[in-house]
Structures are given as C-alpha cells and as structure tokens.
Coordinates of C-alpha atoms and ligand atoms in Angstrom, one line a residue:
M1 CA 24.4 -7.1 2.8
S2 CA 21.9 -7.0 5.6
D3 CA 22.7 -4.6 8.5
A4 CA 23.4 -6.2 11.8
G5 CA 20.1 -6.5 13.7
G6 CA 18.1 -6.0 10.5
L7 CA 14.8 -4.3 10.5
A8 CA 13.9 -5.2 14.1
A9 CA 16.6 -2.8 15.3
L10 CA 15.7 -0.2 12.7
L11 CA 12.1 -0.2 13.8
D12 CA 13.0 0.5 17.4
G13 CA 10.9 3.4 18.6
K14 CA 8.7 3.4 15.4
R15 CA 5.0 3.2 15.6
I16 CA 4.3 3.1 11.8
V17 CA 5.9 1.4 8.9
I18 CA 4.8 2.1 5.3
C19 CA 5.8 -0.3 2.7
A20 CA 6.1 1.4 -0.7
G21 CA 7.4 0.5 -4.1
S22 CA 6.2 -0.4 -7.6
G23 CA 3.7 -3.1 -8.3
G24 CA 4.5 -6.8 -7.9
V25 CA 7.9 -6.3 -6.1
G26 CA 6.6 -7.8 -2.8
K27 CA 5.1 -4.9 -0.8
T28 CA 2.3 -7.0 0.5
T29 CA 4.6 -9.9 1.3
T30 CA 7.1 -7.6 3.0
A31 CA 4.4 -5.9 5.1
A32 CA 2.9 -9.2 6.2
A33 CA 6.4 -10.7 7.0
I34 CA 7.5 -7.6 9.0
A35 CA 4.2 -7.7 10.9
M36 CA 4.4 -11.4 11.7
G37 CA 8.1 -11.2 12.6
M38 CA 7.6 -8.3 15.0
A39 CA 4.6 -10.0 16.6
A40 CA 6.8 -13.1 17.0
R41 CA 9.2 -10.8 18.9
G42 CA 6.5 -9.9 21.3
A43 CA 5.0 -6.7 19.8
R44 CA 1.4 -5.9 19.4
V45 CA 1.2 -5.4 15.7
A46 CA -1.6 -4.4 13.2
V47 CA -1.0 -4.9 9.5
V48 CA -3.2 -3.4 6.8
T49 CA -2.8 -5.2 3.6
I50 CA -4.2 -4.2 0.3
D51 CA -5.3 -6.8 -2.3
P52 CA -3.4 -9.7 -0.7
A53 CA -3.1 -12.8 -2.9
R54 CA -6.1 -15.0 -2.1
R55 CA -4.0 -17.7 -0.5
L56 CA -2.1 -15.4 1.7
A57 CA -5.4 -13.8 2.9
D58 CA -6.7 -17.3 3.6
A59 CA -3.5 -18.2 5.5
L60 CA -4.0 -15.2 7.8
G61 CA -7.7 -15.7 8.1
L62 CA -8.3 -12.4 6.4
D63 CA -11.5 -11.6 4.7
A64 CA -12.4 -8.4 3.0
L65 CA -15.6 -7.8 4.8
T66 CA -14.2 -6.2 8.0
D67 CA -13.1 -2.6 8.4
E68 CA -11.2 -3.3 11.6
P69 CA -8.2 -5.4 12.2
R70 CA -8.9 -8.9 13.6
L71 CA -6.6 -10.9 15.8
V72 CA -5.0 -13.6 13.8
D73 CA -5.5 -16.9 15.7
P74 CA -2.1 -17.9 17.2
S75 CA -2.9 -21.5 16.2
R76 CA -2.3 -20.5 12.6
F77 CA 1.4 -20.0 13.4
A78 CA 1.9 -23.0 15.7
G79 CA 2.0 -25.6 13.0
H80 CA 4.7 -23.8 11.1
G81 CA 7.3 -23.4 13.8
V82 CA 6.5 -19.8 14.4
R83 CA 5.8 -18.7 18.0
V84 CA 4.0 -15.4 18.2
T85 CA 4.5 -14.1 21.8
G86 CA 2.9 -10.8 20.9
E87 CA -0.3 -10.2 18.8
L88 CA -0.8 -10.0 15.1
W89 CA -3.9 -8.1 14.1
A90 CA -4.6 -8.1 10.4
M91 CA -7.1 -6.5 8.0
T92 CA -7.3 -6.1 4.3
L93 CA -8.4 -2.8 2.9
D94 CA -11.2 -2.3 0.4
S95 CA -10.7 1.3 -0.4
K96 CA -14.2 1.8 -1.6
R97 CA -15.7 0.6 1.6
T98 CA -13.3 2.6 3.7
F99 CA -14.3 5.8 1.9
D100 CA -17.9 4.9 2.5
A101 CA -17.2 4.3 6.2
L102 CA -15.6 7.7 6.3
I103 CA -18.7 9.3 4.9
E104 CA -20.8 7.3 7.4
R105 CA -18.7 8.7 10.2
L106 CA -18.7 12.3 9.0
A107 CA -22.3 12.5 7.8
P108 CA -24.5 14.6 10.2
D109 CA -27.5 12.2 9.8
A110 CA -28.6 9.1 8.0
A111 CA -30.4 11.0 5.3
A112 CA -27.3 12.9 4.4
R113 CA -25.2 9.8 4.5
D114 CA -27.6 7.8 2.2
E115 CA -27.8 10.7 -0.2
V116 CA -24.0 10.9 -0.6
L117 CA -23.5 7.2 -0.9
A118 CA -26.2 6.8 -3.6
N119 CA -24.9 9.7 -5.6
R120 CA -23.4 9.0 -8.9
I121 CA -20.8 11.7 -8.5
Y122 CA -19.8 10.3 -5.2
Q123 CA -19.5 6.9 -6.6
Q124 CA -17.1 8.1 -9.2
L125 CA -15.2 10.3 -6.8
S126 CA -14.7 7.5 -4.3
T127 CA -13.4 5.0 -6.8
A128 CA -11.5 7.1 -9.3
V129 CA -10.9 10.7 -8.4
A130 CA -8.6 12.5 -5.9
G131 CA -6.4 9.5 -5.1
S132 CA -9.1 8.1 -2.8
Q133 CA -7.6 4.6 -2.8
E134 CA -4.3 5.9 -1.6
F135 CA -6.0 8.3 0.8
T136 CA -8.2 5.7 2.4
G137 CA -5.2 3.6 3.2
I138 CA -3.5 6.3 5.2
A139 CA -6.7 7.6 6.6
K140 CA -7.1 4.1 8.1
L141 CA -3.5 4.3 9.3
Y142 CA -4.4 7.5 11.1
E143 CA -7.3 5.8 12.9
L144 CA -5.3 2.8 14.0
D145 CA -2.5 5.0 15.3
A146 CA -5.0 7.4 17.1
E147 CA -6.7 4.4 18.7
G148 CA -3.2 3.8 20.2
D149 CA -3.6 0.1 21.0
Y150 CA -0.7 -1.1 18.9
D151 CA 3.1 -1.0 19.3
L152 CA 3.4 -1.0 15.5
V153 CA 1.1 -0.5 12.6
V154 CA 2.4 -1.8 9.2
L155 CA 0.8 -0.4 6.1
D156 CA 0.9 -2.0 2.7
T157 CA 0.3 0.5 -0.2
P158 CA -2.0 0.1 -3.2
P159 CA -0.8 -1.0 -6.6
S160 CA -0.9 2.4 -8.2
R161 CA 0.6 3.5 -11.5
N162 CA 2.9 5.7 -9.5
A163 CA 4.3 4.6 -6.2
L164 CA 4.3 8.2 -5.0
D165 CA 0.6 8.8 -5.5
F166 CA -0.2 8.0 -1.9
L167 CA 2.2 10.7 -0.6
D168 CA 0.3 13.3 -2.6
A169 CA -3.1 12.0 -1.7
P170 CA -3.8 14.0 1.4
G171 CA -2.6 17.2 -0.2
R172 CA -4.6 16.5 -3.3
L173 CA -7.7 15.9 -1.3
I174 CA -7.3 19.0 0.7
G175 CA -6.8 20.9 -2.5
F176 CA -9.9 19.3 -3.9
F177 CA -12.1 20.4 -1.0
Q178 CA -10.6 23.9 -1.0
G179 CA -10.5 24.3 -4.7
R180 CA -12.5 26.8 -6.7
A181 CA -14.8 24.2 -8.2
I182 CA -16.2 22.9 -4.9
R183 CA -16.5 26.3 -3.4
L184 CA -18.5 27.4 -6.3
F185 CA -20.9 24.6 -5.7
L186 CA -21.0 25.1 -2.0
R187 CA -21.7 28.8 -2.2
P188 CA -25.3 29.1 -1.0
A189 CA -27.5 30.0 -3.9
G190 CA -29.2 33.3 -3.4
V191 CA -26.4 35.0 -1.4
G192 CA -25.3 36.9 -4.5
G193 CA -25.3 33.6 -6.1
R194 CA -26.3 31.4 -8.9
L195 CA -25.2 27.8 -8.4
M196 CA -22.7 28.1 -11.2
S197 CA -21.6 30.1 -14.1
A198 CA -23.9 30.4 -17.1
G199 CA -21.2 28.7 -19.2
A200 CA -21.0 25.6 -17.0
G201 CA -24.8 25.5 -16.8
A202 CA -25.0 25.4 -20.6
V203 CA -22.6 22.5 -20.8
F204 CA -24.6 20.5 -18.3
A205 CA -27.8 21.3 -20.2
V206 CA -26.3 20.0 -23.5
M207 CA -25.1 16.9 -21.7
Q208 CA -28.6 16.3 -20.3
R209 CA -30.2 16.6 -23.7
A210 CA -27.6 14.3 -25.2
T211 CA -27.6 11.6 -22.5
G212 CA -30.8 12.0 -20.7
V213 CA -28.9 12.1 -17.4
D214 CA -29.5 15.2 -15.2
L215 CA -25.9 15.5 -14.2
L216 CA -26.4 19.0 -12.9
A217 CA -29.0 17.9 -10.4
D218 CA -26.7 15.1 -9.3
V219 CA -23.7 17.4 -8.9
A220 CA -25.7 20.0 -7.0
A221 CA -27.3 17.4 -4.7
F222 CA -23.9 15.8 -4.1
F223 CA -22.2 19.0 -3.1
R224 CA -25.1 20.1 -1.0
A225 CA -25.0 16.9 0.9
L226 CA -21.3 17.0 1.2
G227 CA -21.4 20.6 2.5
G228 CA -21.4 19.7 6.2
M229 CA -18.5 17.2 5.8
V230 CA -15.9 19.3 4.1
D231 CA -14.3 20.4 7.4
G232 CA -14.1 16.8 8.6
F233 CA -12.3 15.7 5.5
T234 CA -9.9 18.6 5.4
D235 CA -9.1 18.1 9.0
R236 CA -8.4 14.4 8.6
A237 CA -6.3 14.9 5.5
R238 CA -4.2 17.4 7.6
H239 CA -3.7 14.8 10.3
V240 CA -2.7 12.2 7.8
E241 CA -0.2 14.6 6.2
A242 CA 1.3 15.3 9.6
L243 CA 1.4 11.6 10.4
L244 CA 3.5 10.9 7.3
A245 CA 6.2 13.3 8.5
D246 CA 6.0 12.1 12.2
A247 CA 9.2 10.9 13.9
G248 CA 7.4 7.6 14.7
T249 CA 6.7 6.9 11.1
T250 CA 9.2 5.2 8.8
F251 CA 9.2 4.0 5.2
V252 CA 10.4 0.8 3.8
V253 CA 11.0 1.0 0.0
V254 CA 10.6 -2.4 -1.6
S255 CA 12.1 -3.2 -5.0
S256 CA 13.3 -6.1 -7.1
P257 CA 16.8 -5.9 -8.5
A258 CA 15.4 -5.3 -12.0
A259 CA 15.8 -2.0 -13.7
A260 CA 12.3 -0.5 -13.8
P261 CA 11.3 -1.2 -10.2
S262 CA 14.8 0.0 -9.2
D263 CA 14.3 3.3 -11.0
E264 CA 11.0 3.7 -9.1
A265 CA 12.6 2.9 -5.8
V266 CA 15.4 5.4 -6.4
F267 CA 12.8 8.1 -7.3
L268 CA 10.8 7.2 -4.2
A269 CA 13.9 7.4 -1.9
R270 CA 14.8 10.8 -3.3
R271 CA 11.3 12.1 -3.0
L272 CA 11.0 10.9 0.6
R273 CA 14.3 12.6 1.5
R274 CA 13.2 15.8 -0.1
A275 CA 9.9 15.7 1.8
G276 CA 11.7 15.2 5.0
M277 CA 10.2 11.8 5.5
P278 CA 12.6 9.1 6.7
L279 CA 13.6 6.2 4.5
G280 CA 14.0 3.5 7.2
A281 CA 15.3 0.8 4.9
L282 CA 15.5 -0.5 1.4
V283 CA 14.3 -4.1 0.8
V284 CA 15.6 -5.7 -2.4
N285 CA 13.3 -8.7 -2.9
R286 CA 13.4 -11.8 -5.1
V287 CA 17.2 -11.7 -5.6
A288 CA 18.5 -14.8 -7.4
Q289 CA 21.1 -16.5 -5.3
A290 CA 24.3 -18.1 -6.6
E291 CA 24.3 -21.8 -5.7
P292 CA 27.6 -23.0 -4.3
G293 CA 29.2 -25.5 -6.6
L294 CA 27.5 -24.1 -9.7
P295 CA 28.0 -23.8 -12.6
V296 CA 29.1 -27.3 -13.3
A297 CA 31.0 -28.4 -16.4
S298 CA 28.7 -30.7 -18.4
G299 CA 31.5 -33.3 -18.5
Q300 CA 31.1 -33.9 -14.7
L301 CA 27.4 -34.6 -15.1
T302 CA 27.5 -36.8 -18.2
E303 CA 28.5 -39.9 -16.3
A304 CA 25.6 -39.6 -13.9
L305 CA 22.9 -38.3 -16.1
G306 CA 23.8 -39.2 -19.7
P307 CA 24.8 -36.7 -22.3
D308 CA 21.5 -35.1 -23.1
L309 CA 20.2 -34.5 -19.6
A310 CA 23.7 -33.5 -18.4
H311 CA 23.9 -30.9 -21.1
R312 CA 20.5 -29.4 -20.1
A313 CA 21.3 -29.5 -16.4
A314 CA 24.6 -27.7 -17.0
D315 CA 22.9 -25.2 -19.2
A316 CA 20.2 -24.4 -16.5
A317 CA 23.0 -24.1 -13.9
A318 CA 24.9 -21.6 -16.0
R319 CA 21.7 -19.6 -16.7
H320 CA 21.0 -19.5 -12.9
A321 CA 24.6 -18.4 -12.2
R322 CA 24.2 -15.6 -14.8
A323 CA 20.9 -14.5 -13.2
A324 CA 22.5 -14.4 -9.7
E325 CA 25.4 -12.3 -11.1
R326 CA 23.1 -9.9 -12.8
D327 CA 20.9 -9.5 -9.7
A328 CA 24.0 -9.0 -7.5
E329 CA 25.0 -6.1 -9.8
G330 CA 21.4 -4.8 -9.8
V331 CA 21.5 -4.7 -6.0
T332 CA 24.8 -2.9 -5.8
R333 CA 23.7 -0.3 -8.4
L334 CA 20.3 0.2 -6.7
V335 CA 21.9 0.6 -3.2
A336 CA 24.3 3.2 -4.5
R337 CA 21.7 5.2 -6.4
A338 CA 19.4 5.2 -3.4
G339 CA 22.1 6.8 -1.3
H340 CA 23.2 3.7 0.6
P341 CA 20.3 3.3 3.0
P342 CA 20.1 0.4 5.4
T343 CA 19.5 -2.5 3.0
L344 CA 17.9 -5.9 3.4
V345 CA 18.2 -8.5 0.6
V346 CA 15.5 -11.2 0.3
P347 CA 16.3 -14.1 -1.9
Q348 CA 14.0 -15.4 -4.6
L349 CA 12.3 -18.3 -3.0
A350 CA 11.4 -21.5 -4.9
D351 CA 7.6 -20.9 -4.3
D352 CA 5.3 -17.9 -4.0
V353 CA 4.9 -16.6 -0.5
H354 CA 1.3 -17.7 0.3
D355 CA 1.5 -19.1 3.8
V356 CA 2.9 -18.6 7.3
E357 CA 5.9 -20.7 6.5
G358 CA 6.7 -18.6 3.4
L359 CA 6.3 -15.4 5.5
A360 CA 8.6 -16.8 8.1
R361 CA 11.2 -17.5 5.5
V362 CA 11.0 -13.9 4.2
A363 CA 11.0 -12.5 7.8
V364 CA 14.3 -14.2 8.6
H365 CA 16.0 -12.1 5.9
L366 CA 14.2 -8.9 7.0
L367 CA 14.4 -8.9 10.8
Ligands
ADP401 N1 11.1 -13.6 -2.1 C1 10.1 -14.1 -2.8 N2 10.3 -15.3 -3.4 C2 9.3 -15.8 -4.2 N3 8.1 -15.2 -4.4 C3 7.9 -14.0 -3.9 C4 8.8 -13.4 -3.0 N4 8.3 -12.2 -2.6 C5 7.1 -12.1 -3.2 N5 6.8 -13.2 -3.9 C6 5.6 -13.5 -4.7 O1 5.5 -12.4 -5.7 C7 4.1 -12.1 -5.9 C8 4.0 -10.6 -5.7 O2 4.2 -10.2 -4.3 P1 3.3 -9.1 -3.6 O3 3.8 -9.1 -2.2 O4 1.9 -9.4 -3.8 O5 3.7 -7.8 -4.4 P2 3.1 -6.4 -4.4 O6 2.3 -6.3 -3.1 O7 4.3 -5.5 -4.4 O8 2.3 -6.2 -5.6 C9 3.3 -12.9 -4.9 O9 2.8 -14.0 -5.6 C10 4.3 -13.3 -3.9 O10 3.9 -14.6 -3.3
MG402 MG1 0.2 -5.8 -3.0

C-alpha cells in the first residue's frame, strides 16, 4: 500500500508538515517518527509535540518548561540502532504558556504585560476562548519557520473536539480582534463615547451585585491593556494563515482504520482540498496485520497444547484474522473516500510507542 519512497520522497521540498486527525489515532507518534526519521536521513528537523505521553517525552528528553526546541542528544538514539546524521530538535507545547509568551513579546512594557497576564478575562481567553490552543501551535510554527534554521518543521496538533479547529483558529482570532465587541471596548471613552451600551452596562451591574465580582472593571482594564497589541495579533494571525496555504507546507492526515476516525479523516481531506491546502499523505495507523499461517485449525494444535489451550489459541488466531480482514477493508474504504491520496499503512505494534525503538519501528513504515 505504501508509495515507493514513502514520505521521505513526498516531503522533498517541504519545510513544514502538519499532522492532523482525530484524537488518539497516533498524531503525536507520527509527528515524532517523521521527525526522527528525517533527522536520521541527514535533515535538520524541529518537531513540536503537544501533550506527548510521559514516557515518549522522557525518551526524547522533552520537558514542558521550555518554549524553544532543544537539541535531542544523539546518544539517545545510539543505543537503539538509530543513527541520526542530521539534527533533531524537539519541544513540547504548553499552549497557555505560549500564549503568555506571545503577550510578553507584544506588550509595550512590563506594566502592560503584567496587567494582561493577571487579568481574569485574559486567563479565560487564553485557555478557553478563540481557539487559542490551536492558534498558539501554529503561531509557534510561524516563529520556527521564520527563524529559518530548520530544513523541516513537524507540527503535532492538539487533541481538539474537532480536528479542523486549528485551521480556523487564525481566522477566528482575526475575527475576534476585529469584531464589534472588541472595537466597542477599545473605542476611547470620551470621543463621542461611553465605554459600552447602557444595556450591557446594566447586565454587568447586575452580575456584580450577584457575584461581588467587578467584571466590568476587569473587562475594561483588559481591553485597555490589550489595545496596543491588537495590530500585532492580527498581523501574526495573517502570517499564520498565509503559512498554512504556502507551497512549502503540507498536511499529513492520520487515522486508524476504524469508522469514526476515518470519517473525520475524510472530512479533513475534503476540507483541506477545498481550502487549497495540500494533503501530502494519509497515514492509516494501528492496522491489524494478518499473520501468515493463521488461522490454524484447532485440531493441529491439540497435540501440542492439549484440547483446552488449543481451542483457545485457535480462537484467538481466528479473532486476529477477522480483525486484520476488517482493518484491511477499513483501509481500502478510507483511501477511496479520501480521494486516493498517497497512503502509508502502519501496523498495530505489540506495544505502545514510547521510546526511540518504537519510533524507529513506526518510521520504517512511514519513510
Ligand atoms: N502503530 C502503533 N502501534 C501500537 N501503539 C501505537 C501505535 N501508534 C500509536 N500508538 C499508541 O497509541 C497511543 C496514542 O497515540 P498518540 O500518538 O498519542 O495519538 P494522538 O496524538 O493522535 O492522540 C499512544 O499510547 C501510542 O503509543
Ligand atoms: Mg497527541
């Protein structure tokens, strides 16, 4: 099923790969495996992972406390038969911290920065509103690409309800900063202006009486402090939007052969095509493989194992064969529905992928 040359050939001339798909299908695993595999081929690669499993993070020496990629010590690969002739830089993204870092960079001075960071509204905004988690991921991508030190930047995407959320994030953020609500707040009071309509003011007054929280003061302080940064945000969101459509950017949609992730993958592939964003490849991960020689008739095993164990072994083998058959059908259906993109199939491995050896095993099927 894999195309000759695999992803290594498909990534030729690309600077950015974004791994997308629904939760739990192997996005983080795929991103890490692609990055390691390309570094093993001599490239200078940065990978941005989001919420990597603890043990995978440990294996790559990742800790969540850095905002910049760090060089993975080549000795981490040496013991596992992986020779990295290029460089692997890795970081894990904490979206809240990245949003804060963005504020720190855009704030005109320390006082304005502290005021925004301490603000209750900002704290909500940065964690919950406006797709900030998705946005910070690609904002980071923009920085890494602009710094220009890497041959390839691989981006993992956050576990969102909707795999498409991150595509909309820049636009949503631009919309937010240019929307009516924020312009109302930013309009200087006095220039024909109250801060807000009498109706909205009354709502806030009622809330204050009920909760004791002066939300209005908070909101007003927030938007006043934010005032000087809006252009910076909008500008950055525009750059990010352009980057997603750039010829050097490609998407790898990851799915399992199961129905629900496949639906999401198909939806995502169509959506990318409609948006003029290139679907570089489809990765179907965790595909059960048929074992040659199975299923076995229980009669053949009885002699070796005794009747009871033989029966159970044959049963397990038959179940495995059915799973492999079902997955093979799932892959075929998914590939057709996604419009026959270049497709890589990664087998279900016996263990979770939590170390360099596991990544290498996955990378073989990808690259
Ligand atoms: N081919 C595979 N075989 C076995 N386990 C896998 C495979 N791919 C991923 N996994 C495991 O599945 C879990 C989910 O993978 P992960 O990459 O974290 O998914 P996502 O980032 O899409 O949520 C992890 O525990 C990972 O080790
Ligand atoms: Mg993940």
